Amino acid sequence: MEIKVSFKDISNEDKIYKNLYDGKWVESNSDKLIEIKSPINGELLGKVQSMSKEEVDLAIKNSKEAQKLWAEVPINRRAAILYRAAEILEQNANELAEMLVLEIAKDKRGAIAEVYRTIDYIKFTADSAKQLEGETIPGDSFPGTKKNKISFVTRVPLGVVLAISPFNYPVNLAASKIAPALAAGNAVFFKPPTQGSISGLYLAEIFNKAGLPDGVLNTVTGRGSEIGDYCVTHPDIDFINFTGSTEVGKRISNITTMKPVLLELGGKDAAIVLEDADLDEAADNIVAGGYSYSGQRCTAVKRILVMDSVADELVAKVKTKVAKLEVGDPREEGTVVGPLINGKACDFVMELIEDAKEKGAELVIGGNREGNIVYPTLFDKVDTNMRLAWEEPFGPVLPVIRVKSIDEAIGIANESSYGLQSSVFTKNIDAAFYIANKLEVGTVQVNNKPERGPDHFPFLGVKASGMGTQGIRYSIEAMSRPKAIVLNLGAVE
Ligand code: NAP
Ligand code: G3H
């Protein structure tokens, strides 16, 4: 049966978006509203409510109660609700993708891809949840233990999961927390990014319409800087699943005590290009990796470390491709680089550009700004004294750092405080493995740009890029724990 979800279902006539509480969309008592304007043209898309601490308390209490019943629901029934959510999401894919374009200025193709990837994510989560197995462990394999002990190990949920997602994937990085958490039997208290909340709330309604019991998914809106600390330190939150900046991730890690967290944070992914690399393939990947969605991806290529002997050729190829990128309104077919999420983000990118210029980097292309659009920018001969060598711009700007040896590339790559992913471009499998083994990152891509997917692969950052592992099965495991029941058999008289 087709179910149409409308933005009107979750907002009032003044386009004030409500919150999902106990299966219904309710208005907050707080009269503090946050305007959500499109980064494309400043059009007012709606307003979200700044929930009070008392409302957060009520909602989390409701989640806690609902979770007890949800934990008792058989996995095949939980999975059926997830399949239904995926189906409803597919029926409403275009409407949601259109909002994504407006709300976070994602290009049309990227917005549609985000929604369809989420549909697959939810389905695969349901498949995986059904395949989760327990184990029985005989005691006598451990020295000194008799044959009469057997441990029956199953997985049980953690309780209430606080899911906090970032602006750049308000649908996918919300669903990739919500679906595995639900599959594992948790209730979810979902905080969407403020810029991205309308899309996030719409996703919540899709889960709601799929038949989730009341209270199993509740939402909270309000600025993270105001309500975030209260939520993450709330005694009834049992797990925090956070994706966002390293700054906020570190803060969460500092202020929470004895609370398990999964943190997926910023990155400074390097593309290391060796002498024997297919330079066309490397350039294609670097441009797609560095500039898609205006560089606002945690896994964007954020620096190029290239062997001196092939640097001129690679830079020329990258320049040619960058020059062809379509810049402008993300509502137009083909646009790759559009306005950044806000003016502050643009100011920051421009600071890094100015720093590189002042310190003598060679501007190959770009470097200019028009409104909140930063033109795709490439710098050559960036050195390690420049901010661009180390800081994450989260915008369409790429530094080329020329290196003389593989070990110099590894050294510079590892000097970064970040450790999300890296790419190595080479035809020499021995060199690829030598480098991959030494890089301090969660994942090394050989002859491809850094990327999170496919979503059943493990995805993780080390150092300042995160803690814990995402990926469908990994996420379900992260949001559940083993429960052991040990059978101690007595002697038969
Ligand atoms: P952000 O500013 O850290 O915000 C992320 C989320 O945290 C938002 O929902 C935000 O709410 C909330 N928040 C802010 N302060 C908080 C606090 N004190 N306590 C709890 N929550 C708080 O990040 P962003 O600008 O949305 O996203 C860009 C960053 O995320 C980049 O650094 C990027 O690399 C990283 N990222 C990493 C991954 C990954 O998987 N490794 C994926 C995507 C993005 P408000 O919106 O209300 O402020
Ligand atoms: O922005 C961070 C995302 O986790 C990256 O996902 O590599 O699929 O764009 P992606």
XYZ file of C-alpha atoms and ligand atoms in Angstrom:
551
model
C 0.000 0.000 0.000
C 1.320 3.429 -0.897
C 1.707 5.882 1.993
C 2.291 9.518 1.194
C 4.200 11.493 3.798
C 3.745 15.234 3.728
C 5.735 17.977 5.406
C 2.349 19.207 6.564
C 1.994 16.050 8.684
C 4.816 17.220 10.904
C 4.355 20.992 10.986
C 1.562 23.469 11.666
C 0.048 26.037 9.312
C 2.872 28.489 10.140
C 5.425 25.896 9.018
C 6.571 25.366 12.570
C 7.954 21.846 12.736
C 6.891 19.740 15.692
C 8.648 16.880 17.466
C 7.759 13.219 17.498
C 6.770 12.260 21.029
C 5.062 9.014 21.947
C 3.947 8.408 18.367
C 2.445 11.882 17.829
C 3.765 15.170 16.485
C 3.578 17.693 19.296
C 4.363 21.376 19.620
C 6.858 22.457 22.203
C 5.825 24.723 25.096
C 8.945 26.715 24.413
C 8.237 29.706 22.201
C 11.852 29.850 21.064
C 11.946 29.107 17.346
C 14.851 28.637 14.968
C 14.380 29.739 11.383
C 15.558 27.254 8.769
C 16.528 29.147 5.636
C 17.814 27.675 2.423
C 21.565 28.192 1.910
C 20.708 28.633 -1.789
C 18.731 31.862 -1.565
C 17.801 32.498 2.053
C 14.187 31.376 1.494
C 12.486 30.539 4.767
C 11.720 26.806 4.698
C 10.189 26.565 8.138
C 10.955 26.952 11.809
C 11.998 24.364 14.353
C 11.445 24.491 18.048
C 14.072 24.850 20.705
C 12.970 22.227 23.178
C 13.360 22.914 26.884
C 15.205 20.666 29.329
C 11.895 19.658 30.901
C 10.616 18.510 27.505
C 13.818 16.566 26.925
C 13.309 14.869 30.300
C 9.765 13.892 29.393
C 10.714 12.586 25.969
C 13.623 10.506 27.262
C 11.409 9.097 30.030
C 8.895 8.125 27.366
C 11.662 6.509 25.259
C 12.868 4.565 28.266
C 9.426 3.121 28.939
C 8.804 2.304 25.279
C 12.162 0.538 24.999
C 11.238 -2.095 27.562
C 8.391 -3.316 25.364
C 10.350 -2.919 22.119
C 13.119 -5.149 23.471
C 10.534 -7.919 23.793
C 9.400 -7.628 20.150
C 10.843 -10.537 18.121
C 13.616 -9.577 15.715
C 11.636 -10.709 12.674
C 8.874 -8.264 13.662
C 11.364 -5.408 14.181
C 12.848 -6.239 10.786
C 9.382 -6.167 9.181
C 8.907 -2.597 10.419
C 12.279 -1.611 8.977
C 11.379 -3.140 5.593
C 8.137 -1.167 5.691
C 10.057 2.037 6.520
C 12.322 1.442 3.522
C 9.257 0.949 1.328
C 7.599 4.168 2.535
C 10.863 6.058 2.098
C 11.006 4.856 -1.503
C 7.432 6.025 -2.078
C 8.416 9.495 -0.864
C 11.961 9.655 -2.180
C 11.494 12.598 -4.519
C 9.756 14.820 -2.022
C 12.480 14.237 0.561
C 15.285 14.683 -1.969
C 13.780 18.018 -3.028
C 13.844 19.189 0.583
C 17.461 18.062 0.933
C 18.405 20.206 -2.040
C 16.732 23.232 -0.482
C 17.720 22.679 3.112
C 21.401 21.800 2.800
C 22.088 22.848 -0.792
C 23.024 19.328 -1.851
C 23.098 18.855 -5.609
C 20.071 17.036 -7.046
C 21.949 13.896 -7.977
C 23.573 13.713 -4.558
C 20.253 14.247 -2.789
C 18.512 11.456 -4.691
C 21.525 9.202 -4.130
C 21.413 9.918 -0.400
C 17.761 8.872 -0.170
C 18.155 5.680 -2.239
C 21.278 4.695 -0.353
C 19.257 5.092 2.845
C 16.508 2.823 1.521
C 19.125 0.131 0.868
C 20.728 0.787 4.235
C 17.480 0.200 6.106
C 16.687 -2.972 4.141
C 20.176 -4.391 4.644
C 19.943 -3.588 8.360
C 16.738 -5.606 8.557
C 18.434 -8.496 6.681
C 21.446 -8.370 8.999
C 19.403 -8.167 12.178
C 17.672 -11.401 11.246
C 21.012 -13.103 10.749
C 22.468 -12.116 14.110
C 23.442 -15.237 15.960
C 24.331 -16.040 19.493
C 26.802 -18.715 20.547
C 27.302 -21.370 23.121
C 30.773 -21.676 24.603
C 31.855 -24.885 26.318
C 33.649 -24.086 29.561
C 36.202 -26.880 29.454
C 38.238 -25.310 26.662
C 39.717 -23.045 29.360
C 42.367 -24.660 31.572
C 41.072 -25.901 34.889
C 37.377 -25.695 33.945
C 35.203 -28.784 34.068
C 32.943 -30.031 31.314
C 29.774 -29.086 33.223
C 29.876 -25.346 32.390
C 28.312 -23.914 29.218
C 27.840 -20.225 28.436
C 24.817 -19.267 26.318
C 25.607 -15.903 24.750
C 22.961 -13.746 23.078
C 22.890 -10.021 22.251
C 20.656 -7.619 24.108
C 19.932 -3.927 23.525
C 21.580 -1.128 25.483
C 18.467 0.945 26.207
C 17.941 4.467 24.887
C 20.310 5.520 22.113
C 20.890 9.218 21.544
C 21.449 9.634 17.789
C 23.052 12.932 16.744
C 23.647 13.525 13.054
C 25.495 16.210 11.045
C 24.176 18.597 8.420
C 25.855 17.008 5.400
C 23.860 13.742 5.415
C 20.749 14.576 7.446
C 18.877 11.554 6.106
C 21.534 8.904 5.611
C 23.609 9.570 8.706
C 20.410 9.691 10.748
C 19.041 6.419 9.366
C 22.419 4.736 9.749
C 22.073 5.278 13.481
C 18.322 4.864 13.877
C 17.860 1.635 11.884
C 20.609 -0.468 13.523
C 19.700 0.885 16.963
C 16.069 -0.138 16.467
C 17.030 -3.480 14.990
C 19.028 -4.219 18.131
C 15.989 -3.448 20.296
C 16.875 0.046 21.495
C 14.645 3.086 21.621
C 16.093 6.088 19.806
C 16.129 9.705 20.902
C 17.058 11.493 17.696
C 18.618 14.958 17.495
C 18.857 16.098 13.867
C 21.303 18.823 12.852
C 19.575 22.199 13.055
C 20.276 22.887 9.383
C 18.851 19.599 8.138
C 16.208 19.173 10.820
C 13.260 19.369 8.458
C 14.668 16.480 6.414
C 15.550 14.583 9.592
C 12.070 15.006 11.078
C 10.515 13.820 7.816
C 12.623 10.668 8.062
C 11.371 10.174 11.629
C 7.794 10.333 10.341
C 8.619 7.627 7.830
C 9.707 5.298 10.633
C 6.621 6.319 12.588
C 4.293 5.548 9.678
C 6.001 2.188 9.233
C 4.428 1.074 12.493
C 7.012 1.642 15.198
C 5.341 1.425 18.580
C 4.763 4.798 20.243
C 7.803 6.247 21.967
C 10.341 3.924 20.352
C 11.530 6.857 18.247
C 11.305 10.369 19.711
C 12.936 13.508 18.361
C 14.463 16.629 19.855
C 15.154 19.877 18.023
C 17.141 22.856 19.219
C 20.689 24.058 18.825
C 23.278 21.511 19.852
C 25.191 24.302 21.580
C 22.173 24.882 23.839
C 20.565 21.500 24.405
C 23.401 19.147 23.397
C 25.267 18.975 26.702
C 22.029 18.325 28.543
C 21.095 15.454 26.231
C 24.482 13.751 26.172
C 24.850 13.830 29.966
C 21.266 12.769 30.636
C 21.303 9.818 33.051
C 18.705 7.892 31.043
C 20.703 7.939 27.814
C 22.499 4.617 27.534
C 24.524 5.136 24.362
C 25.544 8.116 22.245
C 25.925 7.634 18.515
C 27.402 10.876 17.193
C 28.602 11.996 13.788
C 29.945 15.508 13.419
C 32.948 17.699 14.013
C 35.963 16.694 16.047
C 35.421 19.743 18.243
C 31.954 18.625 19.353
C 32.970 14.953 19.463
C 35.817 15.753 21.868
C 33.463 17.782 23.997
C 31.022 14.875 24.222
C 33.829 12.522 25.102
C 35.032 14.913 27.836
C 31.725 15.544 29.545
C 30.221 12.062 29.515
C 31.280 9.550 32.133
C 30.816 5.801 31.965
C 28.604 6.214 28.905
C 29.482 4.257 25.770
C 29.921 6.462 22.715
C 30.466 5.978 19.011
C 32.098 9.020 17.453
C 32.561 9.556 13.715
C 34.370 12.874 13.325
C 36.340 15.048 10.933
C 39.089 14.008 8.569
C 42.019 15.166 6.469
C 42.092 12.280 4.017
C 45.209 12.129 1.871
C 45.403 10.920 -1.713
C 48.934 9.569 -2.120
C 49.944 9.374 -5.776
C 53.000 7.316 -6.717
C 55.141 7.590 -9.866
C 53.593 4.553 -11.537
C 49.970 5.547 -10.878
C 47.412 5.818 -13.643
C 47.292 9.608 -13.439
C 43.971 9.935 -15.265
C 42.337 7.549 -12.822
C 43.954 9.355 -9.886
C 42.841 12.771 -11.164
C 39.256 11.546 -11.714
C 39.104 10.225 -8.174
C 40.730 13.271 -6.658
C 38.282 15.630 -8.336
C 35.221 13.517 -7.520
C 36.519 12.976 -4.000
C 37.601 16.522 -3.310
C 34.841 18.624 -4.791
C 31.559 16.691 -4.782
C 28.941 18.370 -2.581
C 31.398 21.269 -2.464
C 33.887 19.258 -0.408
C 31.457 18.917 2.501
C 32.062 15.216 3.128
C 34.066 13.788 5.994
C 35.707 11.453 3.480
C 36.471 14.139 0.903
C 40.021 14.055 -0.420
C 41.534 16.879 1.626
C 45.178 16.811 0.537
C 47.175 15.375 -2.336
C 50.608 13.961 -1.576
C 52.236 13.369 -4.942
C 55.688 12.206 -5.972
C 57.632 15.133 -7.348
C 58.407 13.406 -10.650
C 54.716 13.173 -11.662
C 53.413 16.255 -9.846
C 53.355 18.607 -12.859
C 51.422 16.112 -14.930
C 48.941 15.294 -12.149
C 48.327 18.951 -11.301
C 47.641 19.740 -14.970
C 45.130 16.890 -15.204
C 43.377 17.837 -11.973
C 43.245 21.473 -13.069
C 41.586 20.570 -16.383
C 38.914 18.562 -14.601
C 38.313 21.179 -11.918
C 37.821 23.807 -14.605
C 34.943 21.736 -15.995
C 33.062 21.433 -12.688
C 29.692 23.107 -12.789
C 29.361 25.761 -10.142
C 26.114 27.401 -9.104
C 22.603 26.564 -8.024
C 22.257 22.977 -6.759
C 18.711 22.881 -8.107
C 20.189 22.915 -11.622
C 21.015 19.558 -13.197
C 24.780 18.932 -13.228
C 25.839 21.373 -10.496
C 28.661 19.956 -8.400
C 29.829 22.949 -6.397
C 27.188 25.158 -4.797
C 26.789 27.411 -1.802
C 28.344 26.137 1.406
C 26.093 25.482 4.364
C 26.474 29.024 5.746
C 28.536 32.196 5.608
C 30.673 31.196 8.582
C 31.759 28.027 6.791
C 32.702 30.128 3.757
C 34.655 32.623 5.850
C 36.651 29.761 7.312
C 37.492 28.270 3.913
C 38.529 31.701 2.645
C 40.826 32.127 5.700
C 42.641 28.933 4.733
C 42.877 30.107 1.127
C 44.308 33.483 2.180
C 46.808 31.807 4.503
C 48.064 29.585 1.668
C 48.341 32.565 -0.690
C 50.225 34.661 1.862
C 52.649 31.853 2.609
C 53.519 31.370 -1.052
C 51.454 28.417 -2.305
C 50.798 28.466 -6.064
C 47.125 29.076 -6.808
C 46.346 26.805 -9.765
C 42.644 27.561 -10.104
C 39.815 29.144 -8.097
C 40.434 30.984 -4.864
C 37.471 33.312 -5.227
C 34.099 33.561 -3.537
C 30.707 34.762 -4.711
C 28.128 34.982 -1.933
C 28.415 31.677 -0.126
C 29.904 29.880 -3.111
C 33.624 29.210 -2.935
C 34.884 28.373 -6.410
C 36.642 25.022 -6.655
C 40.199 25.778 -5.652
C 43.474 23.957 -6.169
C 46.803 24.995 -4.686
C 50.143 23.526 -5.712
C 53.391 23.570 -3.729
C 51.666 23.774 -0.399
C 54.115 23.204 2.432
C 53.709 21.980 5.966
C 53.789 25.522 7.399
C 50.472 26.299 5.791
C 47.153 25.740 7.529
C 45.785 23.988 4.430
C 48.255 21.165 5.014
C 46.580 20.265 8.317
C 43.131 21.791 8.782
C 39.856 20.393 7.458
C 38.284 23.082 5.232
C 34.963 21.264 4.660
C 34.808 23.191 1.407
C 36.001 22.839 -2.202
C 39.699 23.489 -1.766
C 42.571 21.071 -2.222
C 46.279 21.448 -1.468
C 48.990 19.608 -3.406
C 52.016 18.750 -1.306
C 54.929 17.447 -3.366
C 57.004 14.662 -1.828
C 60.283 12.991 -2.742
C 59.711 9.522 -1.358
C 57.066 7.072 -0.213
C 58.262 7.401 3.364
C 58.012 11.178 3.235
C 54.383 10.806 2.066
C 53.636 8.362 4.883
C 55.303 10.691 7.407
C 53.242 13.729 6.364
C 50.048 11.668 6.139
C 50.541 10.359 9.672
C 51.534 13.719 11.145
C 47.902 14.781 10.839
C 45.848 14.724 14.008
C 43.101 13.073 11.931
C 42.914 9.441 10.836
C 39.766 8.733 8.858
C 40.770 7.319 5.452
C 43.515 7.648 2.838
C 43.945 6.644 -0.766
C 46.984 5.238 -2.501
C 47.220 5.398 -6.278
C 49.748 2.948 -7.748
C 49.978 -0.141 -9.937
C 52.459 -1.697 -7.530
C 50.553 -3.874 -5.085
C 53.615 -4.256 -2.858
C 53.966 -0.491 -2.523
C 50.209 -0.159 -1.914
C 50.346 -2.646 0.958
C 53.561 -1.174 2.357
C 51.902 2.243 2.567
C 48.501 0.942 3.664
C 50.043 -0.966 6.538
C 51.802 2.135 7.810
C 48.988 4.684 7.503
C 47.270 5.583 10.777
C 43.697 5.636 9.481
C 40.542 3.531 9.673
C 40.542 2.539 6.000
C 42.983 2.750 3.102
C 41.551 2.769 -0.410
C 43.804 1.417 -3.148
C 43.174 3.185 -6.458
C 39.920 4.795 -5.352
C 38.844 7.914 -3.534
C 38.078 7.695 0.191
C 34.450 6.798 0.801
C 32.247 5.328 3.510
C 30.315 2.883 1.398
C 29.360 0.236 0.638
C 27.578 0.545 3.937
C 28.175 -2.996 5.170
C 31.935 -2.359 5.230
C 33.397 -1.207 8.540
C 33.733 2.570 8.702
C 35.810 4.170 11.408
C 38.217 6.920 12.218
C 41.232 6.770 14.489
C 42.989 9.594 16.390
C 40.883 12.780 16.132
C 38.605 11.158 13.533
C 36.635 9.047 15.942
C 36.058 6.137 18.241
C 34.152 2.947 17.499
C 33.035 1.413 14.227
C 30.022 1.973 11.987
C 28.841 -0.228 9.134
C 25.595 -2.153 9.292
C 26.600 -5.227 11.287
C 29.202 -3.244 13.263
C 26.596 -0.638 14.179
C 24.130 -3.257 15.387
C 26.876 -4.806 17.472
C 27.988 -1.425 18.810
C 24.447 -0.722 19.995
C 23.922 -4.069 21.690
C 25.932 -6.109 24.149
C 26.541 -9.773 24.791
C 24.440 -11.313 27.539
C 25.741 -14.586 28.933
C 23.758 -17.144 30.857
C 25.986 -19.852 32.266
C 24.588 -23.297 32.792
C 26.322 -25.226 35.570
C 25.338 -28.853 35.295
C 25.259 -30.933 38.434
C 26.270 -34.565 38.728
C 23.547 -37.164 38.120
C 23.271 -39.522 41.106
P 28.818 19.672 14.184
O 28.769 21.131 14.217
O 29.760 18.978 15.110
O 27.310 19.169 14.435
C 26.974 17.806 14.406
C 25.760 17.571 15.274
O 26.091 17.815 16.633
C 24.585 18.510 14.958
O 23.392 17.802 15.130
C 24.746 19.568 16.033
O 23.547 20.249 16.315
C 25.160 18.714 17.208
N 25.814 19.423 18.303
C 26.431 20.621 18.295
N 26.912 20.897 19.539
C 26.599 19.841 20.326
C 26.825 19.523 21.694
N 27.472 20.315 22.522
N 26.363 18.348 22.156
C 25.704 17.496 21.346
N 25.444 17.747 20.052
C 25.903 18.906 19.532
O 29.174 19.122 12.722
P 28.540 19.546 11.328
O 29.002 20.913 11.001
O 27.087 19.259 11.318
O 29.218 18.489 10.340
C 30.468 18.692 9.766
C 31.553 17.933 10.506
O 31.155 16.591 10.692
C 32.858 17.858 9.717
O 33.938 18.003 10.611
C 32.842 16.457 9.135
O 34.110 15.938 8.825
C 32.171 15.704 10.220
N 31.530 14.507 9.702
C 32.095 13.307 9.987
C 31.549 12.134 9.484
C 32.148 10.789 9.771
O 31.461 9.789 9.563
N 33.390 10.684 10.207
C 30.414 12.193 8.669
C 29.860 13.441 8.395
C 30.426 14.595 8.918
P 23.268 21.700 15.637
O 23.146 21.456 14.193
O 22.036 22.118 16.312
O 24.461 22.545 15.993
O 30.550 13.003 5.435
C 30.833 11.915 5.869
C 30.216 10.699 5.365
O 30.283 9.663 6.315
C 30.902 10.309 4.087
O 30.156 9.403 3.404
O 31.932 8.792 1.792
O 29.586 8.127 1.418
O 30.248 10.504 1.193
P 30.503 9.198 1.860
